Amino acid sequence: MSVPTLRILVGVKRVVDYAVKVRVKPDHSAVETANLKTSMNPFCELAVEAAVQLRERLGAERVAEVVAASIGPAANQETLRTALAMGADRAVLVSTDNASAAANSPSLESEPLGVARALAAMQSRLNANLIILGKQAIDDDANQTGQLLAGILNWSQATFLSKIEFEEQSDWLQVDREVDEGIERLRLRLPCVLTCDLRLNQPRYVTLPNLMRAKTKPIETRTPSELGVTLNPHWMITRVDEPPSRRQVTMLRNVDELVAKLRQLGVLNRS
Ligand code: AMP
């Protein structure tokens, strides 16, 4: 039985850094993102790490290449450089600058359907047989791209993964999924789409020498039309509000205090 060589495509999104507190614009039209520190979406870091670890574990003869792709403005090249510094071999930017201007929509790269279509087009160009994504982007919390992509490609999918293992000399994988009830173990076969959850791995730090080395690795730029994809906005944000501020929290020391408090609030009868 011949074991297929892996060509891994990893989707990486640039988002406002998780440590930055975003604020709503005064007119409530959107959140203010201008001039804020941006980074690779943390779940995408897990996806890059998973792909690089697969090559380290299975060897270069089994994993032909790891390609990172990002759909978005030119600034996403920085995110792609991070993926290259982590160990991806090359990167592709699907530039949305012109498409966003034409559609008068600043957030085309946040529409999971358009992103999934662009990644599907990338898959056919690269002949990728394994696609690894984050389970969700922390800016829009959509959690849709992997599922839509698997649907478009008609591939198997396994989401929210905390473990990925290839069976010996095989195109079958065993994965653990984090579900509400615990851990669900699945077997699935290439080609497939995987999405990563927080406990899958510990993404490596990007060191300066690796970042410098990454500057010599290629980043190709493609437009959606070159890939035969039209990125149309399917929704628009009509209003954004800050989450309601938390009510004051009082720490109670024991059950008696809790009962007294509930009586005081009228939640428990006084009798
Ligand atoms: P979402 O469905 O938007 O929550 O995103 C889930 C995952 O899809 C992310 O962790 C990325 O791996 C991938 N993804 C979403 N948007 C993009 C994008 N603009 N470019 C590349 N990958 C993306």
Short mmCIF file of C-alpha atoms and ligand atoms in Angstrom, two decimals:
data_model
loop_
_atom_site.label_atom_id
_atom_site.label_comp_id
_atom_site.label_asym_id
_atom_site.label_seq_id
_atom_site.Cartn_x
_atom_site.Cartn_y
_atom_site.Cartn_z
CA MET A 1 0.00 0.00 0.00
CA SER A 2 1.48 3.36 -0.97
CA VAL A 3 1.25 6.06 1.69
CA PRO A 4 0.41 9.47 0.24
CA THR A 5 2.81 12.34 0.72
CA LEU A 6 1.30 15.12 2.79
CA ARG A 7 0.85 18.60 1.39
CA ILE A 8 -0.40 20.69 4.26
CA LEU A 9 -2.21 24.01 3.86
CA VAL A 10 -2.60 26.12 7.01
CA GLY A 11 -4.93 29.13 7.22
CA VAL A 12 -3.62 32.00 9.33
CA LYS A 13 -5.62 35.10 10.18
CA ARG A 14 -4.30 38.43 11.44
CA VAL A 15 -6.36 39.75 14.35
CA VAL A 16 -6.07 42.45 16.99
CA ASP A 17 -3.73 41.01 19.62
CA TYR A 18 -5.59 39.06 22.30
CA ALA A 19 -4.07 41.23 25.06
CA VAL A 20 -5.39 44.50 23.61
CA LYS A 21 -8.68 45.80 24.93
CA VAL A 22 -10.75 46.86 21.93
CA ARG A 23 -13.23 49.69 22.20
CA VAL A 24 -16.44 50.37 20.34
CA LYS A 25 -16.42 53.41 18.05
CA PRO A 26 -18.49 56.31 19.43
CA ASP A 27 -21.07 55.89 16.63
CA HIS A 28 -21.43 52.15 17.49
CA SER A 29 -20.74 51.24 13.85
CA ALA A 30 -17.85 48.85 14.64
CA VAL A 31 -15.00 48.25 17.03
CA GLU A 32 -12.02 50.58 16.70
CA THR A 33 -9.14 48.57 15.25
CA ALA A 34 -7.00 51.33 13.74
CA ASN A 35 -3.42 51.51 15.07
CA LEU A 36 -3.88 48.57 17.44
CA LYS A 37 -1.26 45.85 17.82
CA THR A 38 -2.14 42.86 15.66
CA SER A 39 -0.88 39.27 15.83
CA MET A 40 -1.59 35.87 14.41
CA ASN A 41 -4.91 34.56 15.71
CA PRO A 42 -3.90 32.28 18.65
CA PHE A 43 -5.82 29.28 17.27
CA CYS A 44 -3.94 29.70 13.97
CA GLU A 45 -0.64 29.51 15.89
CA LEU A 46 -1.81 26.09 17.10
CA ALA A 47 -2.55 25.12 13.49
CA VAL A 48 0.93 26.13 12.25
CA GLU A 49 2.53 24.34 15.20
CA ALA A 50 0.49 21.20 14.44
CA ALA A 51 1.64 21.19 10.80
CA VAL A 52 5.29 21.76 11.72
CA GLN A 53 5.15 19.05 14.39
CA LEU A 54 3.68 16.61 11.87
CA ARG A 55 6.68 17.17 9.61
CA GLU A 56 9.07 16.79 12.53
CA ARG A 57 7.37 13.54 13.58
CA LEU A 58 6.73 12.00 10.15
CA GLY A 59 9.84 13.29 8.38
CA ALA A 60 10.42 15.44 5.34
CA GLU A 61 9.95 12.48 2.96
CA ARG A 62 6.36 12.08 4.22
CA VAL A 63 5.46 15.79 4.52
CA ALA A 64 6.35 17.43 1.21
CA GLU A 65 5.48 20.96 2.27
CA VAL A 66 3.67 23.19 4.72
CA VAL A 67 2.12 26.25 3.08
CA ALA A 68 0.61 29.08 5.13
CA ALA A 69 -2.16 31.14 3.54
CA SER A 70 -3.81 34.33 4.66
CA ILE A 71 -6.71 36.16 3.10
CA GLY A 72 -6.68 39.86 3.83
CA PRO A 73 -4.84 43.13 3.28
CA ALA A 74 -1.12 43.50 2.57
CA ALA A 75 -0.46 43.86 6.32
CA ASN A 76 -1.17 40.13 6.62
CA GLN A 77 2.31 39.52 5.23
CA GLU A 78 3.57 40.10 8.75
CA THR A 79 1.37 37.23 9.98
CA LEU A 80 2.65 35.05 7.17
CA ARG A 81 6.24 35.89 8.17
CA THR A 82 5.46 34.60 11.65
CA ALA A 83 4.16 31.35 10.15
CA LEU A 84 7.35 31.07 8.07
CA ALA A 85 9.47 31.72 11.16
CA MET A 86 7.59 28.93 12.97
CA GLY A 87 8.54 26.50 10.20
CA ALA A 88 6.16 26.84 7.22
CA ASP A 89 8.02 26.43 3.91
CA ARG A 90 6.26 29.14 1.97
CA ALA A 91 3.29 31.43 2.18
CA VAL A 92 0.54 32.83 0.01
CA LEU A 93 -1.30 36.08 0.59
CA VAL A 94 -4.71 36.32 -1.05
CA SER A 95 -4.90 40.08 -1.19
CA THR A 96 -8.30 41.59 -0.47
CA ASP A 97 -7.22 45.23 -0.76
CA ASN A 98 -8.85 45.85 -4.16
CA ALA A 99 -11.84 43.59 -3.51
CA SER A 100 -12.55 45.39 -0.21
CA ALA A 101 -12.34 48.80 -1.88
CA ALA A 102 -14.62 47.66 -4.71
CA ALA A 103 -17.18 46.18 -2.31
CA ASN A 104 -16.79 49.09 0.12
CA SER A 105 -16.37 46.54 2.88
CA PRO A 106 -13.34 46.60 5.17
CA SER A 107 -13.92 43.10 6.50
CA LEU A 108 -14.02 40.72 3.56
CA GLU A 109 -11.26 38.66 5.18
CA SER A 110 -13.62 38.06 8.09
CA GLU A 111 -16.37 36.44 6.05
CA PRO A 112 -15.95 32.70 6.57
CA LEU A 113 -17.69 31.77 3.30
CA GLY A 114 -15.36 33.92 1.18
CA VAL A 115 -12.30 32.75 3.13
CA ALA A 116 -13.37 29.12 2.76
CA ARG A 117 -13.82 29.60 -1.01
CA ALA A 118 -10.38 31.19 -1.29
CA LEU A 119 -8.80 28.36 0.74
CA ALA A 120 -10.58 25.79 -1.45
CA ALA A 121 -9.10 27.46 -4.54
CA MET A 122 -5.68 27.39 -2.87
CA GLN A 123 -6.11 23.69 -2.11
CA SER A 124 -6.61 22.84 -5.75
CA ARG A 125 -3.59 24.94 -6.84
CA LEU A 126 -1.33 23.35 -4.24
CA ASN A 127 -2.84 19.89 -4.45
CA ALA A 128 -3.01 19.96 -0.63
CA ASN A 129 -4.49 16.86 0.99
CA LEU A 130 -4.55 18.12 4.58
CA ILE A 131 -5.83 21.53 5.67
CA ILE A 132 -5.32 22.69 9.24
CA LEU A 133 -7.12 25.75 10.62
CA GLY A 134 -7.78 27.28 13.99
CA LYS A 135 -11.14 26.42 15.51
CA GLN A 136 -12.09 30.09 15.47
CA ALA A 137 -10.84 33.60 14.94
CA ILE A 138 -10.85 35.57 18.18
CA ASP A 139 -12.07 38.76 16.52
CA ASP A 140 -15.32 37.54 14.97
CA ASP A 141 -15.62 34.24 16.90
CA ALA A 142 -17.27 32.80 13.80
CA ASN A 143 -16.07 29.19 14.13
CA GLN A 144 -17.29 28.47 10.59
CA THR A 145 -14.40 28.48 8.13
CA GLY A 146 -13.19 24.90 8.63
CA GLN A 147 -16.70 23.49 8.46
CA LEU A 148 -17.59 25.49 5.33
CA LEU A 149 -14.32 24.51 3.68
CA ALA A 150 -14.89 20.80 4.34
CA GLY A 151 -18.37 21.22 2.85
CA ILE A 152 -17.08 23.00 -0.27
CA LEU A 153 -14.38 20.37 -0.84
CA ASN A 154 -16.65 17.50 0.21
CA TRP A 155 -13.86 16.31 2.54
CA SER A 156 -13.96 14.76 5.97
CA GLN A 157 -13.53 17.16 8.86
CA ALA A 158 -12.61 16.96 12.52
CA THR A 159 -13.02 20.07 14.63
CA PHE A 160 -11.84 21.25 18.10
CA LEU A 161 -8.87 18.90 18.17
CA SER A 162 -6.67 18.29 21.19
CA LYS A 163 -4.65 15.48 19.55
CA ILE A 164 -3.65 14.53 15.99
CA GLU A 165 -1.86 11.25 15.21
CA PHE A 166 -1.26 9.47 11.94
CA GLU A 167 -1.56 5.71 12.00
CA GLU A 168 1.69 3.92 11.08
CA GLN A 169 2.39 4.12 7.32
CA SER A 170 -1.22 5.02 6.58
CA ASP A 171 -3.45 7.82 5.31
CA TRP A 172 -5.70 7.32 8.34
CA LEU A 173 -5.50 9.61 11.35
CA GLN A 174 -6.71 9.32 14.90
CA VAL A 175 -7.78 12.55 16.49
CA ASP A 176 -9.21 13.63 19.83
CA ARG A 177 -11.98 16.21 19.81
CA GLU A 178 -12.82 18.36 22.80
CA VAL A 179 -16.59 18.13 23.20
CA ASP A 180 -18.82 19.20 26.08
CA GLU A 181 -19.04 15.65 27.42
CA GLY A 182 -15.27 15.07 27.37
CA ILE A 183 -12.92 13.79 24.68
CA GLU A 184 -14.24 12.15 21.54
CA ARG A 185 -11.79 9.99 19.54
CA LEU A 186 -12.31 9.77 15.77
CA ARG A 187 -10.60 7.96 12.92
CA LEU A 188 -10.66 9.74 9.60
CA ARG A 189 -8.85 9.55 6.33
CA LEU A 190 -7.08 11.99 4.06
CA PRO A 191 -8.00 14.30 2.49
CA CYS A 192 -9.47 16.18 5.42
CA VAL A 193 -9.87 19.49 7.20
CA LEU A 194 -8.81 19.73 10.85
CA THR A 195 -9.43 22.60 13.27
CA CYS A 196 -7.35 23.09 16.42
CA ASP A 197 -8.42 23.67 20.00
CA LEU A 198 -6.37 25.21 22.80
CA ARG A 199 -4.90 22.04 24.32
CA LEU A 200 -3.56 20.62 21.04
CA ASN A 201 -0.04 21.90 21.53
CA GLN A 202 2.12 24.74 22.81
CA PRO A 203 3.07 26.93 19.83
CA ARG A 204 6.81 27.59 19.68
CA TYR A 205 8.21 31.05 20.28
CA VAL A 206 9.38 32.87 17.21
CA THR A 207 13.07 33.55 17.71
CA LEU A 208 14.86 36.45 16.06
CA PRO A 209 17.18 34.21 13.99
CA ASN A 210 14.15 32.28 12.70
CA LEU A 211 12.39 35.53 11.91
CA MET A 212 15.45 36.70 9.96
CA ARG A 213 15.63 33.34 8.14
CA ALA A 214 11.92 33.64 7.35
CA LYS A 215 12.67 36.80 5.39
CA THR A 216 14.37 34.66 2.77
CA LYS A 217 11.35 32.38 2.35
CA PRO A 218 8.90 33.27 -0.43
CA ILE A 219 5.51 34.98 0.06
CA GLU A 220 3.44 34.79 -3.11
CA THR A 221 0.60 37.27 -3.58
CA ARG A 222 -2.58 36.35 -5.45
CA THR A 223 -5.80 38.24 -5.98
CA PRO A 224 -9.13 36.51 -5.43
CA SER A 225 -9.89 36.85 -9.16
CA GLU A 226 -6.62 35.10 -10.04
CA LEU A 227 -7.91 32.22 -7.95
CA GLY A 228 -11.32 32.42 -9.63
CA VAL A 229 -13.00 33.50 -6.39
CA THR A 230 -15.36 36.43 -5.85
CA LEU A 231 -15.39 37.80 -2.34
CA ASN A 232 -18.78 39.41 -1.85
CA PRO A 233 -19.96 40.71 1.50
CA HIS A 234 -22.87 38.57 2.70
CA TRP A 235 -23.60 40.49 5.86
CA MET A 236 -23.01 43.87 7.41
CA ILE A 237 -22.56 44.91 11.02
CA THR A 238 -25.47 47.15 11.94
CA ARG A 239 -24.42 48.04 15.50
CA VAL A 240 -21.85 47.13 18.12
CA ASP A 241 -22.15 47.66 21.87
CA GLU A 242 -19.75 47.07 24.74
CA PRO A 243 -20.68 44.01 26.82
CA PRO A 244 -22.78 45.00 29.85
CA SER A 245 -20.50 45.86 32.74
CA ARG A 246 -20.37 43.17 35.41
CA ARG A 247 -22.49 43.68 38.48
CA GLN A 248 -20.55 44.16 41.68
CA VAL A 249 -19.40 40.85 43.14
CA THR A 250 -19.58 40.19 46.89
CA MET A 251 -17.61 37.25 48.28
CA LEU A 252 -19.54 35.36 50.97
CA ARG A 253 -17.72 33.21 53.50
CA ASN A 254 -20.28 30.48 54.21
CA VAL A 255 -23.76 29.11 53.52
CA ASP A 256 -25.33 31.08 56.39
CA GLU A 257 -24.16 34.31 54.84
CA LEU A 258 -25.47 33.13 51.45
CA VAL A 259 -28.91 32.32 52.89
CA ALA A 260 -29.03 35.68 54.70
CA LYS A 261 -28.08 37.47 51.50
CA LEU A 262 -30.69 35.63 49.41
CA ARG A 263 -33.34 36.49 52.04
CA GLN A 264 -32.24 40.12 51.99
CA LEU A 265 -32.58 40.17 48.19
CA GLY A 266 -36.02 38.56 48.45
CA VAL A 267 -34.89 35.45 46.50
CA LEU A 268 -35.63 33.22 49.52
CA ASN A 269 -38.73 33.48 51.72
CA ARG A 270 -38.01 34.94 55.12
CA SER A 271 -39.83 32.11 56.99
P1 AMP B 1 -13.47 31.63 11.84
O1 AMP B 1 -14.34 30.62 11.14
O2 AMP B 1 -13.55 33.01 11.23
O3 AMP B 1 -13.73 31.66 13.34
O4 AMP B 1 -11.95 31.18 11.64
C1 AMP B 1 -11.52 29.85 11.89
C2 AMP B 1 -10.17 29.63 11.25
O5 AMP B 1 -10.28 29.81 9.81
C3 AMP B 1 -9.04 30.55 11.67
O6 AMP B 1 -8.41 30.13 12.88
C4 AMP B 1 -8.08 30.41 10.48
O7 AMP B 1 -7.34 29.20 10.54
C5 AMP B 1 -9.06 30.33 9.30
N1 AMP B 1 -9.29 31.70 8.79
C6 AMP B 1 -10.30 32.55 9.08
N2 AMP B 1 -10.14 33.72 8.44
C7 AMP B 1 -9.00 33.61 7.74
C8 AMP B 1 -8.28 34.49 6.87
N3 AMP B 1 -8.72 35.74 6.60
N4 AMP B 1 -7.13 34.05 6.31
C9 AMP B 1 -6.67 32.79 6.57
N5 AMP B 1 -7.30 31.91 7.37
C10 AMP B 1 -8.44 32.32 7.95
#
